[in-house]
Coordinates of C-alpha atoms in Angstrom, one line a residue:
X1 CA 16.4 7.4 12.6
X2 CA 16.5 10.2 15.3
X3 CA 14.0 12.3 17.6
X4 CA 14.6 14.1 21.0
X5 CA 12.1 15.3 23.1
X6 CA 13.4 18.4 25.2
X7 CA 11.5 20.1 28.3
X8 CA 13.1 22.9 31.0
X9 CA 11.7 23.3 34.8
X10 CA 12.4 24.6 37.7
X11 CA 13.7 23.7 41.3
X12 CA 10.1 23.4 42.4
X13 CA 9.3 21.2 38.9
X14 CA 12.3 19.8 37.7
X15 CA 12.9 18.8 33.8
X16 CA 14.0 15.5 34.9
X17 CA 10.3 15.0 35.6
X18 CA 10.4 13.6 32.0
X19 CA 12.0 10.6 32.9
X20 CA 9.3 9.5 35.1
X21 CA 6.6 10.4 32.5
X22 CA 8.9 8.2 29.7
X23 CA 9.0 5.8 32.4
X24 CA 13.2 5.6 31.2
X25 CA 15.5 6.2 33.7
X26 CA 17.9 9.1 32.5
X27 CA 21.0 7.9 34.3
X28 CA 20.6 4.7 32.4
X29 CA 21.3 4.2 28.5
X30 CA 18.7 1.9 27.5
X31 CA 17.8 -0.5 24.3
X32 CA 15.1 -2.0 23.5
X33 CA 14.4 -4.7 20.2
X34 CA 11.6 -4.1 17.7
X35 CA 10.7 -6.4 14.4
X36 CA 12.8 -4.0 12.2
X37 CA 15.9 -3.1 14.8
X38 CA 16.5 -2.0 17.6
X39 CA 15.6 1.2 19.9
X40 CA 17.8 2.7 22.0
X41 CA 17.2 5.6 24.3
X42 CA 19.7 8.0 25.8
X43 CA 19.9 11.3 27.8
X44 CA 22.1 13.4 26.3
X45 CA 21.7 16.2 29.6
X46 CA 19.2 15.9 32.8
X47 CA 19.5 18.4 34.9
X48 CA 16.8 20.1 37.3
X49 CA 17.0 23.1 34.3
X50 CA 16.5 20.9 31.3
X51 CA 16.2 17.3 30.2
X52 CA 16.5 16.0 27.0
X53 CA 15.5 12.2 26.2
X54 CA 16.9 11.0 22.7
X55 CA 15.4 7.6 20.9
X56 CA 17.6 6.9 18.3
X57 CA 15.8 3.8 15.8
X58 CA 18.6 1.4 14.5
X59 CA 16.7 -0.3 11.4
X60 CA 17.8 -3.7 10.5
X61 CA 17.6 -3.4 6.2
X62 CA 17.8 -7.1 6.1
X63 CA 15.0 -7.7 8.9
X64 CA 13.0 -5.4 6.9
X65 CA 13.3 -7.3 3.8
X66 CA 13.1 -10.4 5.6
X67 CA 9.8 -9.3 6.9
X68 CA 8.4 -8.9 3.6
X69 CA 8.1 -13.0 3.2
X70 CA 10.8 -13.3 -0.2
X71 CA 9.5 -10.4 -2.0
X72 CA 11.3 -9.1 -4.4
X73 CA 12.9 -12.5 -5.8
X74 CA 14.2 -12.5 -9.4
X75 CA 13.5 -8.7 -9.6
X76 CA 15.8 -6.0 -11.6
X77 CA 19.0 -5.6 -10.3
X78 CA 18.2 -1.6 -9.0
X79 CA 14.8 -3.2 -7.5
X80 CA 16.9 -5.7 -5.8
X81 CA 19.1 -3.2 -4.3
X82 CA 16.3 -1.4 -3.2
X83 CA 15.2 -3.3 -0.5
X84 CA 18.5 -2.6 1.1
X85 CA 19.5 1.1 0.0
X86 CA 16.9 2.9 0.9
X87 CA 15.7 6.1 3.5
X88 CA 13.9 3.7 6.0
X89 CA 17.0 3.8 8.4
X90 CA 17.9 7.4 8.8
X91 CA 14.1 9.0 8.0
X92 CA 11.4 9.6 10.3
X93 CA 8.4 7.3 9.1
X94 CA 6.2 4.8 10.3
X95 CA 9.2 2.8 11.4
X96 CA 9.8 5.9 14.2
X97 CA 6.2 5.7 14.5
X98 CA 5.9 2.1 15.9
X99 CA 8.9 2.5 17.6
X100 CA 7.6 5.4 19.4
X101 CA 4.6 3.7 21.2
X102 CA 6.3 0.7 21.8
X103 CA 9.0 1.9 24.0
X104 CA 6.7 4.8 25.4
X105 CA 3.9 3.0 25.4
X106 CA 3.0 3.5 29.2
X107 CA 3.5 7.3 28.4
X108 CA 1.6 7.6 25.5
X109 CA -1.2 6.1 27.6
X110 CA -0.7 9.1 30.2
X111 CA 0.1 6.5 33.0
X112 CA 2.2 7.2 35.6
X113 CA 2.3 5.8 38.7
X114 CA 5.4 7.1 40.5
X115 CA 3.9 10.7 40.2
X116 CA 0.0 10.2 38.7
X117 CA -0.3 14.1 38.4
X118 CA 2.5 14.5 36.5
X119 CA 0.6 13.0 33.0
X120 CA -1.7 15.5 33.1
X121 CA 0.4 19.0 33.4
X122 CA 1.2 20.1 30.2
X123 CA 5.2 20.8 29.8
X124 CA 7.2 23.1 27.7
X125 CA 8.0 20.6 25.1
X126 CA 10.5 21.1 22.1
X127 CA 11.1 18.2 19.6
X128 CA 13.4 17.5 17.0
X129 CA 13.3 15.7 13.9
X130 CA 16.5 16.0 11.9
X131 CA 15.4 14.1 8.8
X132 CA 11.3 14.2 8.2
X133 CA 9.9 12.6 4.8
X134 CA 7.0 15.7 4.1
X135 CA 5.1 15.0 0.9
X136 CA 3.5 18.2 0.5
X137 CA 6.6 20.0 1.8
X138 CA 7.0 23.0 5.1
X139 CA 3.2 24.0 4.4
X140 CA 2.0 20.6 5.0
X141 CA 4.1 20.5 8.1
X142 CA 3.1 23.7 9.4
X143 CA -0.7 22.8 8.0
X144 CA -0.7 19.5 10.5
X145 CA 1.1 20.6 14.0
X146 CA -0.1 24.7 14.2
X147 CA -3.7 23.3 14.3
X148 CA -2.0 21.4 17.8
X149 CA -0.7 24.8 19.5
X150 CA 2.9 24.0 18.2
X151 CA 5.1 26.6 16.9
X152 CA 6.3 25.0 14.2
X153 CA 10.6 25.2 11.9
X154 CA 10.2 23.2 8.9
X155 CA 13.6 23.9 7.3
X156 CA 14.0 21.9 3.7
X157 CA 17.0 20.0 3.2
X158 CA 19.1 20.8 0.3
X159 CA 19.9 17.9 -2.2
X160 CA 23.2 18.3 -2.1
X161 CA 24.5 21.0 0.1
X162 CA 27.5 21.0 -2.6
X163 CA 25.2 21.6 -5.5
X164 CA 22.7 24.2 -4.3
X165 CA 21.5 24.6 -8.1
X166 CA 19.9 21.1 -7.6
X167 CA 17.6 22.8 -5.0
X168 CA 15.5 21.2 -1.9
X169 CA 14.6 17.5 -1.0
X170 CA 11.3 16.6 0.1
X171 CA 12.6 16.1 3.9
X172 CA 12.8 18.9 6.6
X173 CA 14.1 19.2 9.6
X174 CA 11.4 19.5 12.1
X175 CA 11.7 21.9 15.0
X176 CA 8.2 21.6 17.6
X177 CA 7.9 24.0 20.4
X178 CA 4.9 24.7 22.7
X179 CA 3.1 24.0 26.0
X180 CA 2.0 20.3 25.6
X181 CA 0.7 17.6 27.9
X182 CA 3.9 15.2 27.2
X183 CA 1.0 12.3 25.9
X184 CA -0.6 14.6 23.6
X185 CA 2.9 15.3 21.9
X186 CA 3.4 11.1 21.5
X187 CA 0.6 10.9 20.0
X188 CA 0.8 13.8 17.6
X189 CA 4.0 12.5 16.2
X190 CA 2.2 8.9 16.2
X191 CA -0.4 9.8 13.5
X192 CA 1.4 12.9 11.7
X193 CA 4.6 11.4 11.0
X194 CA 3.5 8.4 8.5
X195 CA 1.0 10.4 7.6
X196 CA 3.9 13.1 6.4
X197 CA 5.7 10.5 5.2
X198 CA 2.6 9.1 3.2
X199 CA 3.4 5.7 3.8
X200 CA 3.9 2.9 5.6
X201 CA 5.9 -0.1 6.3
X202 CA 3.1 -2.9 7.3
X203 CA -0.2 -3.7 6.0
X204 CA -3.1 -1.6 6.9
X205 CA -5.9 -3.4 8.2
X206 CA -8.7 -2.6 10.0
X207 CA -7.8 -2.6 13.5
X208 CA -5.6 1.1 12.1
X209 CA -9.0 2.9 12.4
X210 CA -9.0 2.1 16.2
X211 CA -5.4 2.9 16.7
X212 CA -5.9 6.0 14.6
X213 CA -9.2 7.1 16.3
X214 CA -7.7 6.2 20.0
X215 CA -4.0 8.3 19.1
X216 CA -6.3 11.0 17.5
X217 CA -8.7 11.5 20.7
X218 CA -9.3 15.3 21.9
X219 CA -8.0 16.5 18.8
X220 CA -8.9 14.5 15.5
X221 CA -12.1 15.3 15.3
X222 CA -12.0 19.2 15.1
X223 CA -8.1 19.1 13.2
X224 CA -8.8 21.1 10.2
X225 CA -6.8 18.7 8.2
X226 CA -8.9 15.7 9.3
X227 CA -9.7 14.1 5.7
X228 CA -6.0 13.9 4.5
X229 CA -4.8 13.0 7.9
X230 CA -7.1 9.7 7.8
X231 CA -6.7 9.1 4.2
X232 CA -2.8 9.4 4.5
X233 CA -3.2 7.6 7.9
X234 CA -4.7 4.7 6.4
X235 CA -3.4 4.7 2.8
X236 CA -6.4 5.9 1.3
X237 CA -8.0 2.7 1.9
X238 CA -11.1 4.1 0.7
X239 CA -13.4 1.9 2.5
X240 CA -11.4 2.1 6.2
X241 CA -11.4 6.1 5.7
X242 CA -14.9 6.2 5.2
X243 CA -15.1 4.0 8.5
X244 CA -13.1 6.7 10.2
X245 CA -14.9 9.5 8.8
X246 CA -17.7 8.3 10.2
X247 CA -16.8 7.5 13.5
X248 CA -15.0 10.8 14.0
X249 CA -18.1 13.0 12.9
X250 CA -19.8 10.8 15.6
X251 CA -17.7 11.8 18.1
X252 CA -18.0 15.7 16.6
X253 CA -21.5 15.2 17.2
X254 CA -21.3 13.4 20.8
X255 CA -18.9 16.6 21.8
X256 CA -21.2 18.9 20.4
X257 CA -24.6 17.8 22.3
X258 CA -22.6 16.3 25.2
X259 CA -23.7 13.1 24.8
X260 CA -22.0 9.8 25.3
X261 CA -21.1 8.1 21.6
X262 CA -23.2 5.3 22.4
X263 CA -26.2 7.5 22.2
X264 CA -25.4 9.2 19.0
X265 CA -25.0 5.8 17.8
X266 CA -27.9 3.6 18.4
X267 CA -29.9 3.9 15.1
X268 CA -28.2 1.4 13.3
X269 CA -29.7 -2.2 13.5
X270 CA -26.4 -4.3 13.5
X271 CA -28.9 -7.5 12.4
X272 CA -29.7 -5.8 9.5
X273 CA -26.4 -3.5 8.3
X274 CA -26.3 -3.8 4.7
X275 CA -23.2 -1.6 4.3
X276 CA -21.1 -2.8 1.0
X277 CA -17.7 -4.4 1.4
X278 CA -14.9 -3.5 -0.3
X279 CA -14.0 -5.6 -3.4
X280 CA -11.2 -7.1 -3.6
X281 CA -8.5 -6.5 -6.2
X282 CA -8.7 -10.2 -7.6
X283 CA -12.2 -10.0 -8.5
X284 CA -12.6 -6.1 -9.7
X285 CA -10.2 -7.9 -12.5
X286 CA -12.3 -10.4 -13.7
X287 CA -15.0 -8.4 -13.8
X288 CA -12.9 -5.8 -15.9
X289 CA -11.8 -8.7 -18.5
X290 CA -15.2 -10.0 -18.8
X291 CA -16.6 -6.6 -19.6
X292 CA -13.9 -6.0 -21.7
X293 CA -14.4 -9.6 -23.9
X294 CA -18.3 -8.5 -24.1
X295 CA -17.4 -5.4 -25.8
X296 CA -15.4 -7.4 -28.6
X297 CA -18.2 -10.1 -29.2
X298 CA -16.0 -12.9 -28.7
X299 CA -16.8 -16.2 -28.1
X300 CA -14.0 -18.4 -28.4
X301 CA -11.9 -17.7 -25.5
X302 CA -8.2 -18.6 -24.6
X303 CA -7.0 -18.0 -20.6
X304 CA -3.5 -18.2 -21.0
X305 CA -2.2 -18.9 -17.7
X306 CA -4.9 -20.1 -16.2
X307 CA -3.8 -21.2 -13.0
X308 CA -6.8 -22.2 -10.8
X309 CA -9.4 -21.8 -13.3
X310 CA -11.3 -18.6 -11.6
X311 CA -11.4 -16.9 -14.9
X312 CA -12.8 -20.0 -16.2
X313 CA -15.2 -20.3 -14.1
X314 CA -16.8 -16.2 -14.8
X315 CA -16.7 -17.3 -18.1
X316 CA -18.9 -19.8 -17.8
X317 CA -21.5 -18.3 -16.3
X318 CA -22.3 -16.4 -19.2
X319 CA -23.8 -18.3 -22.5
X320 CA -22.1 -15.7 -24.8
X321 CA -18.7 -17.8 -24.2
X322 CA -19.3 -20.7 -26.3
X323 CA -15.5 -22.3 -26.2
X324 CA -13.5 -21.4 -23.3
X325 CA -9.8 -22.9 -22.6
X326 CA -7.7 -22.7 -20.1
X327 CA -3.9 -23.0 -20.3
X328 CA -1.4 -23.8 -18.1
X329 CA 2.4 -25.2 -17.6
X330 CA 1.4 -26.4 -14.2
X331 CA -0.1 -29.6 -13.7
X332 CA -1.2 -29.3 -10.1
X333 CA -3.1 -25.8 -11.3
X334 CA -5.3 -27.5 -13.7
X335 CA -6.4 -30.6 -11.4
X336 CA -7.1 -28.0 -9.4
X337 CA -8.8 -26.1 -11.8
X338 CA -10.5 -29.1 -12.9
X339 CA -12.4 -29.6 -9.3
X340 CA -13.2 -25.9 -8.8
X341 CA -15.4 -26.5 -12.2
X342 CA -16.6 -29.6 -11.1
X343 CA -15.8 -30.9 -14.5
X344 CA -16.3 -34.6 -13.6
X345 CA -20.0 -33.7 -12.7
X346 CA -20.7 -31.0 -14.9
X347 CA -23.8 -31.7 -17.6
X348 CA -23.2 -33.0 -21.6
X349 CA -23.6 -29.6 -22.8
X350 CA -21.7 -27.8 -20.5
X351 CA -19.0 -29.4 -20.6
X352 CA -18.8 -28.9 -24.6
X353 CA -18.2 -25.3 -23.5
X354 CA -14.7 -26.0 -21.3
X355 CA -11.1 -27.5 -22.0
X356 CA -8.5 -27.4 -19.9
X357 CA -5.2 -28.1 -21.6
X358 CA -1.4 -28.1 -20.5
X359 CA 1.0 -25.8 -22.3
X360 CA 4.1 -23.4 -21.9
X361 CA 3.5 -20.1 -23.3
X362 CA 7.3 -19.8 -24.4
X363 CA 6.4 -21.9 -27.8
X364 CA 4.1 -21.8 -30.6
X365 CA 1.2 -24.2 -30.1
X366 CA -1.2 -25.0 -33.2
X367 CA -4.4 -26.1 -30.5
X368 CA -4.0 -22.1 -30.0
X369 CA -4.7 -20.7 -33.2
X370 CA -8.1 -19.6 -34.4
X371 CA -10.0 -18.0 -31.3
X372 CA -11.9 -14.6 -31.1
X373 CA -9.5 -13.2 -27.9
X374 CA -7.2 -14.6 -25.3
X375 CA -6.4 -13.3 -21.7
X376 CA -2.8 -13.1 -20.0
X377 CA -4.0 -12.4 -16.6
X378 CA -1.2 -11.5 -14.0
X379 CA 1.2 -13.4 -16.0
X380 CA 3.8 -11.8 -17.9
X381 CA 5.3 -10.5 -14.4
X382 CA 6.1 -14.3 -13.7
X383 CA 8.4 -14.4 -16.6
X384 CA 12.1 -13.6 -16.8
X385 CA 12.2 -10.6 -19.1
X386 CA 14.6 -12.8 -21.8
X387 CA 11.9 -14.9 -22.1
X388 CA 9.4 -12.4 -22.5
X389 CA 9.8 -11.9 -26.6
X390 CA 8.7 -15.5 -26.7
X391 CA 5.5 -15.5 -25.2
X392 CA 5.1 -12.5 -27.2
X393 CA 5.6 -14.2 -30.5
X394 CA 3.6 -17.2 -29.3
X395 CA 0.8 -14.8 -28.5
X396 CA 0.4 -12.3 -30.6
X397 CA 2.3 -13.8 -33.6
X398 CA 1.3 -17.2 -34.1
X399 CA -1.7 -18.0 -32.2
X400 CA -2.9 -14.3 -33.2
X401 CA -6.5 -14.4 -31.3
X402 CA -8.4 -11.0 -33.0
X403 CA -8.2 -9.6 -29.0
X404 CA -5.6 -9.9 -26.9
X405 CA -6.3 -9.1 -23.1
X406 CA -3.3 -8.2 -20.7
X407 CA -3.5 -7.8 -17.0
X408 CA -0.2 -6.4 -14.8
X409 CA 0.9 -5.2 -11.4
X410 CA 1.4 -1.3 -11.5
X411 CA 4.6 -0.8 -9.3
X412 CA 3.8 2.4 -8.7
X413 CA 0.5 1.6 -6.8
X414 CA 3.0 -0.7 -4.0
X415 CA 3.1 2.3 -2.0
X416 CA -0.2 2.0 -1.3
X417 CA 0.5 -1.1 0.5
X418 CA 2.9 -1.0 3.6
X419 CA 3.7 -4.6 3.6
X420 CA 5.9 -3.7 0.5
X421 CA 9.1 -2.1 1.4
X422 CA 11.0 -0.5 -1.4
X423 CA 12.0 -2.6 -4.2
X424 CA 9.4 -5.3 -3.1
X425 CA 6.8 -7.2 -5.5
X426 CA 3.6 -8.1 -4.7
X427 CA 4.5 -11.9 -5.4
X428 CA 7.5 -13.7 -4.2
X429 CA 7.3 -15.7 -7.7
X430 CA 7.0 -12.0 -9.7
X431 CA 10.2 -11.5 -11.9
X432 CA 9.2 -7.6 -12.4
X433 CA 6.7 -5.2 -12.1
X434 CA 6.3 -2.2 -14.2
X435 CA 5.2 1.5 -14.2
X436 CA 2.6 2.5 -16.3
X437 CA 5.3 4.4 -18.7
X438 CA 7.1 1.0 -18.9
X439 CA 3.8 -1.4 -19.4
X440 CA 2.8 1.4 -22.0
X441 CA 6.2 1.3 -23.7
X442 CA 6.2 -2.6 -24.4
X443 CA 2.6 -2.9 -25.0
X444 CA 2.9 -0.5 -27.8
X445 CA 5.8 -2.3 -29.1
X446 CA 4.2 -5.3 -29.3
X447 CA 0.8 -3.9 -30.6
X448 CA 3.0 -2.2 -33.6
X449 CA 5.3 -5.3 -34.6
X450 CA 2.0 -7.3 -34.9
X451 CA -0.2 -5.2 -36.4
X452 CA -2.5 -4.5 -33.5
X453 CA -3.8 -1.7 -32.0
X454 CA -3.7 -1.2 -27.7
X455 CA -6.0 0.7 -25.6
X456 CA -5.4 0.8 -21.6
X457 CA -7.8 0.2 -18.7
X458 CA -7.5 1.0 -15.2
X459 CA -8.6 -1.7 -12.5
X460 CA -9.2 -0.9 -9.5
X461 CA -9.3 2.6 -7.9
X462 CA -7.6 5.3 -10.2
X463 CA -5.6 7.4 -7.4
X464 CA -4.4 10.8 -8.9
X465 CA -0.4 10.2 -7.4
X466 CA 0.4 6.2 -8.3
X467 CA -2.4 5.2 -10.3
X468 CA -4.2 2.0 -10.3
X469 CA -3.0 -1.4 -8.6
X470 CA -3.8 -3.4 -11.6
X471 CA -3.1 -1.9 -15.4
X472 CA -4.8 -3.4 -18.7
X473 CA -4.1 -3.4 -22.0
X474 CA -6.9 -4.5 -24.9
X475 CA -4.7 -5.2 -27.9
X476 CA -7.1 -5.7 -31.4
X477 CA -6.6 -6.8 -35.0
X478 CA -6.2 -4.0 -36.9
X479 CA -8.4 -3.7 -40.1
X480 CA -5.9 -3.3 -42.2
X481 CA -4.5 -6.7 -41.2
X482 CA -7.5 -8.6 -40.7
X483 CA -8.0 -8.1 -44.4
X484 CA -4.4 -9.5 -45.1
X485 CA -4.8 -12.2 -43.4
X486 CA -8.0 -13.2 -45.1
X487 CA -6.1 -12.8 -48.7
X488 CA -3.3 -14.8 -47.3

């Protein structure tokens, strides 16, 4: 992963200048660790007529995977792989990003204290970035940096330079020229590049919307791109880019009426801020399976997989549920299960409503036939695929609930989260996670070898690109077979 930063001068204002503004001696090669690697930075010329400082990003692929806490664990083989062959070592990203303000951190900041005026003169800056990830191609590029005052090369990289017919890749190699203060640049390339990239390698939380809105001062808040620039910036985290929205068009408005922030600002009551927070994945999910149990009219309910008994527990709290069992293989889930319900203090007829029972879903179990639907909540992912056709038999063939409710990680949606480098599951336990083509594929399998029909539900927010984080399937009886059944 490569960038060099390039400025001329004169005998009065020499180019070397730059090393004191990158606080990095150019007669020294430096390096410098990070989480992921190590940075290294070099001048490949300094003289008085030009000076060019090179940081060159060494990523460690197994630090990276490493990082991600066992991720990935019992995955498919090209998953697997994935952690390790991958473009985070030789493509600009949030990687270069990180990397950037932690070794020019001081710059960035527009300190200097050998020569304090030095930060603010704005230099005749050219950067290179041989390899730039650009979702949305040389218009984005050119979309983001003009707005700056750079003049901007965005030259697509062939494929395969053999094949031509194959066509263009969606990396560039970035060429920035123009008259910039040197902290101004830093900090454009800060934001832009992830944002180009459209991802990131960590989780984003909500400390990003200060780090975005401090890289992004002077220029943020009027950038005609500024809506995909936070969204990207913060993985459309819908709830952190409306935070950012806001703050920005504060500061619009501060700029505008040349007023302090603090002034705009003073008309909310912080005693009394009702804004919604965002809600989380886990129980968007329940809510979806408990919606989608109310349309059937079921009231006998299985929870297959029922690990700590939250499912359970929404059940309860509606009358319409008049048997509800969990299942599990894992002892320690249920007696833990068992005290989130309070079952040892829970009333006569209550209790009536509730079972908790231990069972492996990879064999036929009689106490399992007979009920109106049964949910497989995040649990097929936990299974090694040859053992998959089992549950499935077990399911759908013997216990054969009328409505079967199914609940799985869409792989697409990781890239939405940064902790998950490629290849990674959400789960270290997770044996696969599919793509809506692939749930799609094997739910309609299953819904036609058992005589059931499948309809799919997104949970969670539906984004255009990826999808949603969680996919659902609602298999049902068909007619047809209900009616066999009954003659049987």
């Amino acid at each position: 992963m490569f960038l060099t930063i390039s400025t001329t001068g004169t005998p009065e204002r020499p180019a070397t200048d730059l090393g004191f503004l990158l606080h990095k001696h150019p007669d020294k090669a430096q390096a410098f660790s990070t989480s992921y690697g190590k940075a290294h930075v070099v001048y490949p010329e300094a003289s008085v007529e030009r000076c060019t400082a090179a940081l060159l990003l060494e990523v460690d692929a197994v630090a990276l995977v490493r990082r991600g806490k066992g991720k990935g664990r019992g995955g498919a083989p090209d998953a697997a792989l994935a952690q390790y062959v991958n473009d985070r070592p030789y493509a600009a990203s949030s990687l270069l990003a990180v990397a950037l303000s932690s070794v020019f951190s001081s710059a960035m900041k527009g300190a200097c204290q050998a020569k304090p005026e030095l930060p603010a003169r704005p230099l005749p800056l050219r950067v290179e970035v041989p390899a730039l990830p650009a979702r949305g191609g040389a218009d984005l590029v050119r979309a983001l940096f003009e707005p700056l005052g750079w003049t901007v090369s965005a030259e697509p990289v062939a494929l395969d330079t053999e094949f031509p017919e194959w066509g263009d890749s969606r990396y560039v190699s970035l060429v920035l020229e123009g008259e910039q203060r040197l902290a101004d640049a830093l900090r454009h390339l800060y934001v832009l590049l992830p944002v180009l990239d459209d991802a990131k390698h960590y989780w984003v939380s909500s400390d990003e919307v200060d780090k975005l809105l401090r890289a992004g001062e002077g220029w943020l808040p009027e950038h005609p791109e500024q809506k995909l620039i936070t969204s990207r910036y913060l993985s459309r985290r819908w709830s952190l880019t409306r935070q950012a929205m806001e703050r920005l068009e504060l500061v619009r408005l501060a700029e505008t009426d040349d007023s302090a922030v603090e002034e705009i600002d003073n008309a909310v009551d912080e005693q009394t801020d009702t804004e919604e927070k965002p809600v989380p994945l886990a129980v968007r999910r329940r809510d979806a399976i408990v919606g989608a149990l109310k349309g059937t009219e079921a009231a006998r309910v299985l929870d297959l997989g029922c690990g700590q008994g939250q499912l359970v527990q929404e059940l309860l709290k509606d009358t319409r549920f008049t048997e509800i069992v969990g299942v599990d293989v894992s002892m320690r889930a249920l007696t833990i299960a068992s005290r989130r319900l309070k079952l040892d203090r829970m009333g006569e007829r209550q209790s009536e409503r509730v079972k908790l029972v231990q069972g492996s879903l990879a064999y036929t179990d009689k106490r399992l036939k007979g009920y109106d639907a049964a949910v497989l909540s995040e649990v097929i992912e936990h299974l090694d695929l040859p053992r998959l056709p089992a549950l499935e038999y077990a399911v759908f063939g013997s216990a054969r609930p009328r409505t079967v409710i199914v609940t799985t990680p869409n792989v697409e949606y990781n890239v939405r989260w940064e902790t998950l480098p490629a290849g990674h599951v959400r789960h270290g336990d997770h044996r696969f996670e599919w793509t809506r083509e692939e749930f799609r594929g094997w739910a309609g399998t299953v819904a036609e070898r058992h005589g059931y029909g499948v309809e799919f539900v997104p949970v969670g927010p539906d984004d255009p690109e990826v999808g949603p984080p969680t996919q659902m399937a609602v298999f049902t009886v068909t007619a047809r077979n209900t009616k066999e059944e009954k003659a049987a």
